[in-house]
C-alpha angles and dihedrals in degrees: 000000000000115000115269113284098024095109108263090154094051092048093055093045086055089054094048089047091058090050089049087056095050090048090051089049089061106272098148095186092069115088136165119311124227121227120195118197141162110270094253093059098053092092095043089055091049092046095044091048088052092050102042104024105029095166091058113106106225127193119198099212099196139094135056097300096046097108089065087074098051091101091046101062092108087065090064136065095206131028112196118197139153134252088246095052094045090055090052096044102035092116090064099032095054091062092058123093110228127185093216131010106202126187117201115200085015092184083085086085098044088114099075090199096057122109090240090056094047094048095052092052088058093061120114108223135148090218135022134205136179125197125198139136089211111042091170119039106164113000140349092258088079088069090071094068093048095050092041084065096040100040111004113218096012094114095040123227114354092231094055094043094047088049091053094047091053093051100030092227094302114249089357090061097133094043094050090050091048093053092047093050089050092049093050098040097087090053102042128074115184129165125171130209090252092060095051099029095122089055094051124097115242093251134012119205116198131176114216111205119216117196111207121239114248087256094052091044091051092054094043092051092049089051094047092050093048093053093044091055094044094046094047089054094048095046088049093054102033106021127240098281092060094043100052094103089056091048088056094047090052091050089049095053091043090053090049092049089053090053102045137330089233091071090068099037120022090207088072100056090106091061122093126245130203091237096054092042087057092048094046092053088050094047094049091056092047096049089047091054093051096249128139122229139188119219117200132190133159087215112077086191089061090050089050089061091048088049090051094051090048091049092054089051092045093236113160117235147155125233133203132178135152089282098050118117129204090032091170093059092049092049092046092051089054094046097047108025111086088196095061103074099166140056121189113201135177113232095231091052097051102059098102142023101016121127107182104163094147090074119092096177131053127187121193109194096186123003119235119260115276105273089229087063 
């Protein structure tokens, strides 16, 4: 349960690499491990494994053809899948023996009655591990579902634990919380940035990969093929020098398509996109942990979609683009108001005069054009 950004994924990969080495040395009891993640994190897990544990054999168990791999699990060290896929395929997956069953962003099963929570409890694994920067989002009762997966029966019946978590043990509130903390301590590892601040680099840069949905990919590929055909014809007729503006237009449209379909067609602003789903997952965790973040985009239309999402979730934020007045007041509120965790900013408006030291996370949704262009 380390704070966000302290390397939970790398730590778990190191553990799984040690299991791979034991397996390679002849330990026949060690088989593949199952890692269940939100859809937006599948690609990140595959990429991180390739980067930090290159000898690890990783299976991306998602997509329409995934079931073709059901009988090939033993050929891999890690099987990465999503909570949604697990729900759909639990009848088959519960029959497989795994070394570790690992939940990333395990707050996804905080509701013990959800299909995801029921599915993970059916898995057959020698070891179980849950990863989250926010083990409790709303109330202590959410811990029951996590520990029913990790150590079934440890916290008793769900109804009794939920009642105790709501009342805090009545008059014995402090004593009950102390007993609970003592019981959980051997099973819980949490370190915050403040605790390890001296060990952290000055700045950590990370690329979050977002894999398009099949619908997004289809639209993007159609747009790419259209512009490729148009540009080839134009360059053949007029030469590259006279076609540069059209090349830039094509790049702009493709960048917009990669962000959100609503940037190309205003009727589609209500749809989702892989990039924004990833952003919203990150922002949810950051806000829950009490951090502050900046979100940059060169497209104000993309920021408008983000604003709409935050408004619906009643998340407090500040906003700044080239038309915003009283910039200083907005900056001051973000800097000083603990209840304002987010600041949405257009890249063009942020070039000068902003001092935003209160933020400890920065998201750049789409980098600005190379100044030379």
